Amino acid sequence: MKEEHKNCKTCKIDFVLDQNDLSFYEKMKVTTPNTCPDCRFKMRSVWRNENILYSGRKCDMCGKGIVTMYNPKSPYKVYCSDCYSSDNWDSREYAKEYDFSRAFFDQLNELIQSVPKMNVYVTSSNGANINSPFNNGFGGAKNCYFMFNGGPAEDTMYSRGVKDVREISDCYFSTKIENSYESVNVHNSARIFYSQNINNSLDCYFSLNCNNCTNCFGCVNLNNKSNCFFNEQLSAEEFKEKLNEIMGSYSRIQEINKIFKENSLKYPRRENNNIKTINCSGDYLTECKDVFNSLEVTKSQNCKYLCSSKEVKDSVGVWGYGIGGEYLLEVVSTGHSSNVIGSYGIDESMNIEYSFSCFPNNAYLIGCDSLKNSKYCILNKQYSKEEYEKIREHIIRELTDLGVYGLMIPSKLSPFAYNETTAADNMPLTKEEALAQGFKWEDDIQKTEGKETLKPEEIPDHIKDIPDTFTKEVLVCVDCNRNYKITEQELQFYKKMVLPIPRKCFYCRHKDRISNRGPYKFWDRNCMKCNKDINTNYAPDRPEIVYCEKCYQQEVY
């Protein structure tokens, strides 16, 4: 089989392009990358700011107060989503004549800085957001707060990657759940708390890898069980008594969490959490075929290096969205489109290269920003087909000579700093490391410190002792010292679910959930029972017992 062995020009590690890689790049008519998969992931990720939001700004068109993903220090005009989507402005008014004597990316940078931006990314496919202004990349939200990358949802808070959910908080990558809290990868379930990898279950607490279970606490690898406490069978009365003694108390929850984590290490883990996949590698893949080195992907085929994407075909390097997309290469937040290279926020379009936030109904664009219903445009300027092809040929020759044609737009053009984006979630770097790798860093992310009115140790231990006036208090995160407050909606949720007040801010809780999910990195190792070769995001030096699929099934079922 034909292969190309490469050395990454950024991090200097060796990597290999196999026959499938080479065939895809040939089909897309781009140069083969001289940048390794991890560095390419970072290049995409710095274009995706999901949850670092800034308040105190007004729409530059209507003057309405807005929350935005753009730092107030950034040079952009920012419009609210209504104004951005309206016919009250035309992005072609910002068009620039292409200058053959200047670098293409320098000209694109000037265009991106001049064209107004939408305050947050709103996904219209799930419906309008109602009473839910503090969300990003989310649609169909009703009475929701701090929700990212998903939808629809109702009466929900502080979650990412959730769909068809109601009355949940602090959940990650879950569908069709309600009345749940602090859980990862939960589906078709209700009243799930502090748990992970749960399906078709009800009233489970501190549980891992359980299916069709009811009233389970501290359980691992159970199926079709009820009234179990740390995998021990109890009567319904015994279970209820133990549950009531724990829930609502912060100190007891912390104690149980430590015990659960230690106890769970005695049980084997699957090499991955994939469901109904054929010839795939990665984790949290569902109904996929021939999808490799990918994470959180659903119903996709013949793809590689996808993250948080759905229903994609014949693509490489896709971050988010993806629905209905094919022949996508190094793109972010792009879907219902084909033949798109190195772009962000492309929807219902085709043959788009190195463009930003262009939707819908576009074709044959290169280096454009915020165009809709347009064709044969470069730097937002309309050309004839013949003129377009002549200029495009010149641009592609320049990018090919630089060895970057087929990569994402350079990170120096991104509106965001490394620590404002999903890059920091998935491949954390220090400020020094980020700057050394050519990324930007933001020291002035909006937050307050030192304004707390109540210290963590002064918060009542049990939720029953928290007064309704608690929403007036300013708290401080035990991990990062950021100040945060409990909203009225949030307090009522905790009281209803009998949950203690969290001692960490949203950002540190989100970081913990990412850690529980596992990294976007995969290692070749061996099943710890049969020694079969496996590929997993459990690093070889981690303490978990990791089995191949067959051995895990034999052990658990």
Coordinates of C-alpha atoms in Angstrom, one line a residue:
M1 CA 0.0 0.0 0.0
K2 CA 1.3 3.4 -0.9
E3 CA 2.3 5.7 2.0
E4 CA 4.0 9.0 2.5
H5 CA 6.1 9.6 5.6
K6 CA 6.2 13.2 6.8
N7 CA 7.7 15.3 9.5
C8 CA 5.4 18.0 10.9
K9 CA 6.7 21.4 10.1
T10 CA 5.2 22.7 13.3
C11 CA 5.9 20.2 16.1
K12 CA 8.5 18.1 14.2
I13 CA 7.0 14.7 14.9
D14 CA 6.8 12.1 12.2
F15 CA 3.4 11.1 10.8
V16 CA 2.2 8.9 7.9
L17 CA -0.3 9.5 5.1
D18 CA -1.8 6.2 4.0
Q19 CA -3.3 5.3 0.6
N20 CA -6.8 6.5 1.6
D21 CA -5.4 9.9 2.7
L22 CA -3.5 10.3 -0.5
S23 CA -6.5 9.4 -2.6
F24 CA -8.7 11.9 -0.8
Y25 CA -6.2 14.7 -1.2
E26 CA -5.8 13.9 -4.9
K27 CA -9.6 13.9 -5.3
M28 CA -9.8 17.4 -3.6
K29 CA -6.9 18.5 -5.8
V30 CA -4.8 19.9 -2.9
T31 CA -1.3 19.3 -1.8
T32 CA -0.6 16.7 0.9
P33 CA -0.2 18.3 4.3
N34 CA 3.1 18.9 5.9
T35 CA 1.4 19.4 9.3
C36 CA 0.5 16.4 11.6
P37 CA -3.1 15.6 12.6
D38 CA -2.8 17.1 16.1
C39 CA -1.5 20.4 14.7
R40 CA -4.2 20.4 12.1
F41 CA -6.8 19.9 14.8
K42 CA -5.4 22.9 16.7
M43 CA -5.6 25.0 13.5
R44 CA -9.3 24.1 13.1
S45 CA -10.1 24.5 16.8
V46 CA -8.8 28.1 17.2
W47 CA -11.7 29.1 14.9
R48 CA -14.3 27.7 17.2
N49 CA -15.1 29.7 20.4
E50 CA -18.0 28.0 22.1
N51 CA -18.3 29.2 25.6
I52 CA -16.1 32.2 26.3
L53 CA -18.8 34.9 26.0
Y54 CA -18.5 38.7 26.7
S55 CA -21.3 40.9 28.0
G56 CA -21.7 44.7 28.1
R57 CA -21.6 45.3 24.3
K58 CA -24.3 46.7 22.0
C59 CA -25.2 45.7 18.5
D60 CA -23.4 48.0 16.1
M61 CA -26.6 48.3 14.0
C62 CA -29.6 48.5 16.3
G63 CA -27.9 49.4 19.6
K64 CA -29.5 46.5 21.6
G65 CA -27.4 45.0 24.4
I66 CA -25.8 41.7 23.3
V67 CA -23.7 38.9 24.5
T68 CA -21.0 38.0 22.1
M69 CA -18.2 35.5 21.5
Y70 CA -15.9 38.4 20.3
N71 CA -13.6 40.0 22.8
P72 CA -14.5 43.7 23.2
K73 CA -10.9 44.5 22.3
S74 CA -11.3 42.9 18.9
P75 CA -11.5 45.1 15.8
Y76 CA -14.9 43.8 14.5
K77 CA -18.2 45.4 14.2
V78 CA -20.7 43.0 15.8
Y79 CA -24.4 42.7 15.0
C80 CA -27.1 40.9 16.9
S81 CA -28.3 37.7 15.1
D82 CA -31.5 39.5 13.9
C83 CA -29.6 42.4 12.4
Y84 CA -26.9 40.1 10.9
S85 CA -29.5 38.0 9.2
S86 CA -31.5 41.0 8.0
D87 CA -31.6 42.8 4.6
N88 CA -30.5 46.0 6.2
W89 CA -26.9 45.6 5.2
D90 CA -25.0 43.9 2.4
S91 CA -21.6 42.3 2.9
R92 CA -20.7 42.9 -0.7
E93 CA -20.4 46.6 0.2
Y94 CA -17.1 45.5 1.9
A95 CA -15.7 43.9 -1.3
K96 CA -12.1 44.3 -2.1
E97 CA -10.4 44.2 -5.5
Y98 CA -7.9 41.3 -5.6
D99 CA -4.3 42.6 -5.8
F100 CA -2.1 40.1 -7.6
S101 CA 1.0 41.7 -6.0
R102 CA 0.0 41.0 -2.5
A103 CA -0.3 37.8 -0.4
F104 CA -3.8 36.3 -0.5
F105 CA -4.1 35.7 3.3
D106 CA -3.1 39.3 4.0
Q107 CA -6.0 40.5 1.8
L108 CA -8.4 38.0 3.4
N109 CA -7.4 39.2 6.8
E110 CA -8.3 42.8 5.9
L111 CA -11.6 41.7 4.6
I112 CA -12.4 39.6 7.7
Q113 CA -11.6 42.5 10.0
S114 CA -13.8 44.9 8.1
V115 CA -17.0 42.8 7.6
P116 CA -19.5 42.8 10.6
K117 CA -19.8 39.6 12.6
M118 CA -22.8 37.8 14.2
N119 CA -22.6 38.1 18.0
V120 CA -23.1 34.3 18.6
Y121 CA -23.5 31.4 16.2
V122 CA -27.2 30.6 16.0
T123 CA -28.3 27.3 14.5
S124 CA -31.7 27.8 12.8
S125 CA -32.3 24.1 11.9
N126 CA -33.6 23.4 15.4
G127 CA -35.9 26.4 15.6
A128 CA -35.7 29.8 17.2
N129 CA -34.2 30.4 20.7
I130 CA -36.8 31.8 23.1
N131 CA -35.8 33.5 26.3
S132 CA -32.3 32.1 25.9
P133 CA -29.7 34.8 25.0
F134 CA -26.6 33.4 26.7
N135 CA -26.0 30.5 24.3
N136 CA -23.7 29.8 21.4
G137 CA -24.0 27.3 18.5
F138 CA -27.4 26.3 19.9
G139 CA -30.9 26.3 18.4
G140 CA -34.4 25.5 19.6
A141 CA -33.7 26.6 23.1
K142 CA -36.5 27.7 25.4
N143 CA -35.7 29.1 28.8
C144 CA -32.1 27.9 28.6
Y145 CA -28.8 29.4 29.9
F146 CA -25.2 28.8 28.9
M147 CA -25.9 26.1 26.3
F148 CA -23.4 25.2 23.6
N149 CA -23.3 23.2 20.4
G150 CA -26.7 21.5 20.3
G151 CA -30.4 21.8 20.6
P152 CA -33.3 21.7 20.9
A153 CA -33.7 22.0 24.7
E154 CA -36.0 23.4 27.3
D155 CA -35.4 24.7 30.9
T156 CA -31.8 23.6 30.7
M157 CA -28.4 25.1 31.8
Y158 CA -24.6 24.7 31.6
S159 CA -24.5 21.9 29.0
R160 CA -22.8 21.1 25.7
G161 CA -23.6 18.8 22.9
V162 CA -27.1 17.9 24.1
K163 CA -30.2 17.3 22.0
D164 CA -33.9 16.9 22.8
V165 CA -33.4 17.5 26.5
R166 CA -35.5 19.0 29.3
E167 CA -34.7 20.3 32.8
I168 CA -31.0 19.2 32.9
S169 CA -27.9 21.0 34.0
D170 CA -24.1 20.3 33.5
C171 CA -24.5 17.5 31.0
Y172 CA -22.3 16.7 28.0
F173 CA -23.0 14.8 24.8
S174 CA -26.4 13.4 25.6
T175 CA -29.7 13.0 23.9
K176 CA -33.3 12.6 25.0
I177 CA -32.8 13.0 28.7
E178 CA -34.5 15.0 31.4
N179 CA -34.1 15.9 35.1
S180 CA -30.4 15.0 35.0
Y181 CA -27.2 16.6 36.3
E182 CA -23.4 16.2 35.9
S183 CA -23.4 13.4 33.4
V184 CA -21.6 12.5 30.2
N185 CA -22.9 10.4 27.3
V186 CA -26.4 9.6 28.6
H187 CA -29.2 8.7 26.2
N188 CA -32.9 8.0 26.5
S189 CA -32.9 8.3 30.2
A190 CA -34.2 10.4 33.1
R191 CA -33.0 11.4 36.6
I192 CA -29.3 10.5 36.0
F193 CA -26.8 12.2 38.3
Y194 CA -22.9 12.1 38.4
S195 CA -22.9 9.3 35.8
Q196 CA -21.4 8.4 32.5
N197 CA -22.3 6.1 29.5
I198 CA -25.9 5.4 30.6
N199 CA -28.6 4.2 28.3
N200 CA -32.4 3.7 28.7
S201 CA -32.2 4.1 32.5
L202 CA -34.0 5.9 35.3
D203 CA -32.8 7.2 38.7
C204 CA -29.1 6.3 38.5
Y205 CA -26.4 8.0 40.6
F206 CA -22.7 7.7 40.4
S207 CA -22.9 5.0 37.8
L208 CA -20.8 4.0 34.8
N209 CA -21.5 1.9 31.7
C210 CA -25.1 0.9 32.7
N211 CA -28.0 0.0 30.5
N212 CA -31.7 -0.5 31.2
C213 CA -31.2 0.1 34.9
T214 CA -33.4 1.7 37.6
N215 CA -32.5 2.9 41.0
C216 CA -28.7 2.2 40.8
F217 CA -26.1 4.0 42.9
G218 CA -22.3 3.6 42.5
C219 CA -22.7 0.9 40.0
V220 CA -20.5 -0.2 37.1
N221 CA -21.2 -2.4 34.1
L222 CA -24.7 -3.4 35.0
N223 CA -27.6 -4.3 32.7
N224 CA -31.3 -4.7 33.4
K225 CA -30.8 -4.2 37.2
S226 CA -32.7 -2.2 39.8
N227 CA -32.1 -1.2 43.4
C228 CA -28.4 -1.8 43.4
F229 CA -25.9 0.0 45.6
F230 CA -22.2 -0.3 44.5
N231 CA -23.3 -3.4 42.5
E232 CA -24.9 -5.0 45.5
Q233 CA -28.6 -5.9 45.3
L234 CA -30.8 -4.2 47.9
S235 CA -34.5 -4.0 48.5
A236 CA -36.4 -0.9 47.3
E237 CA -36.7 0.3 50.8
E238 CA -33.0 -0.2 51.6
F239 CA -32.0 1.6 48.4
K240 CA -34.2 4.6 49.2
E241 CA -32.9 4.8 52.7
K242 CA -29.3 4.9 51.5
L243 CA -30.0 7.4 48.8
N244 CA -31.8 9.9 51.1
E245 CA -28.8 9.8 53.5
I246 CA -26.5 11.0 50.8
M247 CA -28.3 13.3 48.3
G248 CA -28.3 17.0 48.9
S249 CA -25.2 17.1 51.1
Y250 CA -22.1 18.5 49.5
S251 CA -19.7 16.8 51.9
R252 CA -21.4 13.4 51.4
I253 CA -21.4 13.8 47.6
Q254 CA -17.6 14.6 47.6
E255 CA -17.0 11.6 49.8
I256 CA -19.0 9.3 47.6
N257 CA -17.4 10.6 44.4
K258 CA -14.0 9.7 45.7
I259 CA -15.2 6.2 46.8
F260 CA -16.9 5.7 43.4
K261 CA -13.8 6.6 41.4
E262 CA -11.6 4.3 43.4
N263 CA -14.2 1.4 43.3
S264 CA -14.8 1.8 39.5
L265 CA -11.1 1.0 38.8
K266 CA -11.8 -2.7 39.8
Y267 CA -14.1 -3.1 36.7
P268 CA -13.0 -3.4 33.1
R269 CA -13.7 -0.7 30.5
R270 CA -14.5 -1.1 26.9
E271 CA -11.8 0.0 24.5
N272 CA -14.3 2.7 23.3
N273 CA -17.9 3.8 23.6
N274 CA -18.8 3.2 20.0
I275 CA -22.2 1.8 19.0
K276 CA -23.3 0.2 15.7
T277 CA -20.0 1.0 13.9
I278 CA -18.3 -0.8 11.1
N279 CA -14.5 -0.5 10.6
C280 CA -14.1 2.6 12.7
S281 CA -11.6 4.0 15.2
G282 CA -12.2 6.7 17.7
D283 CA -14.7 7.2 20.6
Y284 CA -18.3 8.0 21.0
L285 CA -19.1 7.1 17.4
T286 CA -22.7 6.0 16.6
E287 CA -23.9 4.3 13.4
C288 CA -20.7 5.1 11.5
K289 CA -18.8 3.2 8.8
D290 CA -15.2 3.7 7.8
V291 CA -14.7 6.7 10.2
F292 CA -11.3 7.0 11.7
N293 CA -9.6 9.0 14.5
S294 CA -12.8 10.8 15.3
L295 CA -14.7 11.8 18.4
E296 CA -18.4 12.3 19.1
V297 CA -19.6 11.5 15.6
T298 CA -23.0 10.2 14.5
K299 CA -24.2 8.6 11.2
S300 CA -21.1 9.4 9.1
Q301 CA -19.2 7.4 6.5
N302 CA -15.8 7.4 4.9
C303 CA -14.3 10.2 7.0
K304 CA -11.3 10.9 9.1
Y305 CA -10.5 13.4 11.9
L306 CA -14.1 14.5 12.7
C307 CA -15.0 16.0 16.1
S308 CA -18.6 16.7 17.3
S309 CA -20.1 16.2 13.8
K310 CA -23.1 14.4 12.4
E311 CA -24.1 12.9 9.1
V312 CA -20.9 13.6 7.1
K313 CA -19.6 11.7 4.1
D314 CA -16.3 11.5 2.4
S315 CA -14.6 14.2 4.4
V316 CA -11.4 14.9 6.4
G317 CA -10.9 17.4 9.3
V318 CA -14.4 18.5 10.2
W319 CA -15.1 20.3 13.6
G320 CA -18.8 20.5 14.5
Y321 CA -22.0 20.5 12.5
G322 CA -21.3 18.6 9.3
I323 CA -24.9 17.5 8.7
G324 CA -25.5 16.8 5.0
G325 CA -21.9 17.7 4.2
E326 CA -19.6 15.8 1.8
Y327 CA -16.1 16.4 0.4
L328 CA -15.3 18.8 3.3
L329 CA -11.6 19.4 4.1
E330 CA -10.3 21.2 7.1
V331 CA -13.5 23.1 8.0
V332 CA -15.3 24.3 11.1
S333 CA -19.1 24.6 11.7
T334 CA -19.9 23.7 8.2
G335 CA -22.8 21.6 6.9
H336 CA -25.3 21.0 4.1
S337 CA -22.4 21.8 1.7
S338 CA -20.0 20.1 -0.6
N339 CA -16.5 20.7 -1.8
V340 CA -15.5 23.1 1.0
I341 CA -11.8 23.7 1.9
G342 CA -10.3 25.6 4.8
S343 CA -13.5 27.5 5.9
Y344 CA -15.7 28.4 8.8
G345 CA -19.4 28.6 9.1
I346 CA -20.5 27.5 5.6
D347 CA -24.0 26.3 5.1
E348 CA -26.1 25.3 2.1
S349 CA -23.3 26.0 -0.4
M350 CA -20.8 24.4 -2.7
N351 CA -17.3 24.9 -4.0
I352 CA -16.2 27.3 -1.2
E353 CA -12.6 27.9 -0.3
Y354 CA -11.0 29.9 2.6
S355 CA -14.2 31.7 3.5
F356 CA -15.9 32.8 6.7
S357 CA -19.6 32.6 7.7
C358 CA -21.1 32.3 4.2
F359 CA -24.7 31.0 4.0
P360 CA -27.0 30.2 2.4
N361 CA -27.0 29.4 -1.4
N362 CA -23.4 30.2 -2.4
A363 CA -21.2 28.6 -5.0
Y364 CA -17.6 29.2 -6.2
L365 CA -16.3 31.6 -3.5
I366 CA -12.8 32.0 -2.4
G367 CA -11.7 34.4 0.4
C368 CA -15.2 35.7 1.2
D369 CA -17.0 36.8 4.4
S370 CA -20.7 36.7 5.2
L371 CA -22.0 36.3 1.7
K372 CA -25.3 34.8 0.8
N373 CA -26.9 33.9 -2.5
S374 CA -23.7 34.7 -4.3
K375 CA -21.6 33.1 -7.0
Y376 CA -18.1 33.5 -8.5
C377 CA -16.8 35.9 -5.7
I378 CA -13.4 36.6 -4.4
L379 CA -12.9 38.9 -1.4
N380 CA -16.6 39.5 -1.6
K381 CA -16.3 41.0 -5.1
Q382 CA -18.4 39.6 -7.9
Y383 CA -16.5 38.4 -11.0
S384 CA -17.5 36.7 -14.3
K385 CA -16.8 33.0 -14.4
E386 CA -13.7 33.6 -16.6
E387 CA -12.3 36.3 -14.3
Y388 CA -13.0 34.2 -11.2
E389 CA -11.2 31.2 -12.6
K390 CA -8.2 33.2 -13.6
I391 CA -7.8 34.8 -10.2
R392 CA -8.5 31.6 -8.3
E393 CA -5.8 29.8 -10.3
H394 CA -3.3 32.5 -9.2
I395 CA -4.4 32.1 -5.5
I396 CA -4.2 28.3 -5.6
R397 CA -0.8 28.5 -7.2
E398 CA 0.4 30.8 -4.4
L399 CA -1.0 28.6 -1.6
T400 CA 0.4 25.4 -3.2
D401 CA 3.8 27.0 -3.5
L402 CA 3.6 27.8 0.2
G403 CA 2.5 24.2 1.0
V404 CA -0.7 25.3 2.7
Y405 CA -3.4 24.6 0.1
G406 CA -5.8 22.2 1.8
L407 CA -5.1 23.4 5.3
M408 CA -7.4 25.6 7.5
I409 CA -7.1 29.4 7.2
P410 CA -3.9 30.4 9.2
S411 CA -4.6 30.8 12.9
K412 CA -3.3 34.4 12.9
L413 CA -6.5 35.4 11.0
S414 CA -8.8 33.8 13.6
P415 CA -10.9 36.2 15.7
F416 CA -10.1 34.1 18.7
A417 CA -7.1 33.4 21.0
Y418 CA -6.1 29.8 21.7
N419 CA -7.5 29.9 25.3
E420 CA -10.9 31.2 24.1
T421 CA -11.5 28.2 21.9
T422 CA -12.2 24.5 21.9
A423 CA -8.5 24.0 21.2
A424 CA -7.9 24.7 24.9
D425 CA -10.6 22.2 25.9
N426 CA -9.2 19.4 23.9
M427 CA -5.4 20.0 23.6
P428 CA -4.5 22.4 26.5
L429 CA -1.4 24.5 26.2
T430 CA 0.2 27.1 28.5
K431 CA 0.5 30.6 27.3
E432 CA 4.1 30.1 26.4
E433 CA 3.4 26.9 24.5
A434 CA 0.6 28.5 22.5
L435 CA 2.6 31.6 21.5
A436 CA 5.6 29.4 20.6
Q437 CA 3.3 27.4 18.2
G438 CA 2.1 30.6 16.5
F439 CA -1.3 31.0 18.3
K440 CA -2.7 34.1 20.0
W441 CA -3.4 34.2 23.7
E442 CA -5.9 36.4 25.6
D443 CA -4.9 37.6 29.1
D444 CA -8.1 39.6 29.5
I445 CA -10.9 37.1 29.4
Q446 CA -14.0 38.6 31.0
K447 CA -14.3 37.5 34.6
T448 CA -14.2 38.8 38.2
E449 CA -12.1 37.7 41.1
G450 CA -12.0 38.8 44.7
K451 CA -15.6 40.0 44.9
E452 CA -17.0 37.1 46.7
T453 CA -19.5 37.7 49.6
L454 CA -19.4 34.0 50.7
K455 CA -16.4 31.7 51.0
P456 CA -16.8 28.0 50.0
E457 CA -16.6 26.8 53.6
E458 CA -19.4 29.2 54.5
I459 CA -21.9 27.7 52.1
P460 CA -24.4 25.5 53.9
D461 CA -23.6 21.8 53.3
H462 CA -27.1 20.7 52.5
I463 CA -29.4 22.2 49.9
K464 CA -32.3 22.2 52.4
D465 CA -30.5 24.9 54.3
I466 CA -30.0 27.2 51.3
P467 CA -32.4 30.2 51.5
D468 CA -34.1 31.7 48.4
T469 CA -32.0 34.8 48.9
F470 CA -28.8 32.8 48.1
T471 CA -28.9 34.1 44.5
K472 CA -27.7 37.4 45.8
E473 CA -24.4 35.9 47.0
V474 CA -21.2 36.1 45.0
L475 CA -19.3 32.8 45.2
V476 CA -15.7 31.9 44.4
C477 CA -14.5 28.8 42.5
V478 CA -12.4 26.4 44.6
D479 CA -10.3 25.6 41.6
C480 CA -9.6 28.9 39.7
N481 CA -10.8 31.6 42.0
R482 CA -13.3 33.0 39.5
N483 CA -16.4 34.6 41.0
Y484 CA -19.8 33.2 40.0
K485 CA -23.4 33.4 41.1
I486 CA -26.3 31.0 41.3
T487 CA -29.3 32.0 39.2
E488 CA -32.9 31.7 40.3
Q489 CA -33.5 29.0 37.7
E490 CA -30.4 27.1 38.9
L491 CA -31.3 27.3 42.6
Q492 CA -34.8 25.9 41.9
F493 CA -33.3 23.1 39.9
Y494 CA -30.9 22.1 42.8
K495 CA -33.7 22.2 45.3
K496 CA -36.0 20.1 43.1
M497 CA -33.4 17.5 42.4
V498 CA -32.0 17.6 45.9
L499 CA -28.5 18.6 44.8
P500 CA -25.9 20.7 46.8
I501 CA -24.6 24.0 45.6
P502 CA -21.5 23.5 43.4
R503 CA -18.3 24.9 44.7
K504 CA -16.8 25.2 41.2
C505 CA -17.6 27.7 38.4
F506 CA -19.1 26.5 35.2
Y507 CA -15.8 26.6 33.4
C508 CA -14.1 24.3 35.9
R509 CA -17.1 21.9 35.9
H510 CA -17.0 21.8 32.1
K511 CA -13.3 21.0 32.3
D512 CA -14.0 18.1 34.6
R513 CA -16.6 16.7 32.2
I514 CA -14.1 16.9 29.4
S515 CA -11.6 15.0 31.6
N516 CA -14.3 12.3 32.3
R517 CA -15.0 12.0 28.6
G518 CA -11.4 11.4 27.8
P519 CA -9.0 13.1 25.4
Y520 CA -9.2 13.5 21.7
K521 CA -6.2 11.3 21.3
F522 CA -5.9 7.6 20.6
W523 CA -3.3 5.0 21.5
D524 CA -2.5 1.6 20.1
R525 CA -2.3 -0.9 23.0
N526 CA -3.4 -4.4 23.9
C527 CA -6.5 -5.8 25.5
M528 CA -5.6 -6.5 29.1
K529 CA -7.4 -9.9 29.0
C530 CA -6.7 -11.5 25.6
N531 CA -3.8 -9.3 24.4
K532 CA -5.5 -8.3 21.2
D533 CA -4.4 -5.1 19.5
I534 CA -6.8 -2.3 20.3
N535 CA -7.0 1.5 19.7
T536 CA -8.4 3.6 22.6
N537 CA -8.2 7.0 24.2
Y538 CA -7.1 5.3 27.5
A539 CA -3.4 6.1 27.6
P540 CA -1.2 3.1 28.3
D541 CA -0.1 4.6 31.7
R542 CA -3.7 5.1 33.0
P543 CA -4.9 2.8 35.8
E544 CA -8.1 1.5 34.2
I545 CA -8.5 -2.1 33.1
V546 CA -9.2 -1.9 29.4
Y547 CA -10.7 -4.7 27.4
C548 CA -11.4 -5.2 23.7
E549 CA -15.0 -5.3 22.7
K550 CA -15.3 -9.1 22.7
C551 CA -13.7 -9.6 26.1
Y552 CA -15.8 -6.8 27.6
Q553 CA -19.0 -8.3 26.3
Q554 CA -18.1 -11.7 27.7
E555 CA -17.3 -10.2 31.1
V556 CA -20.4 -7.9 31.4
Y557 CA -23.2 -9.7 29.5

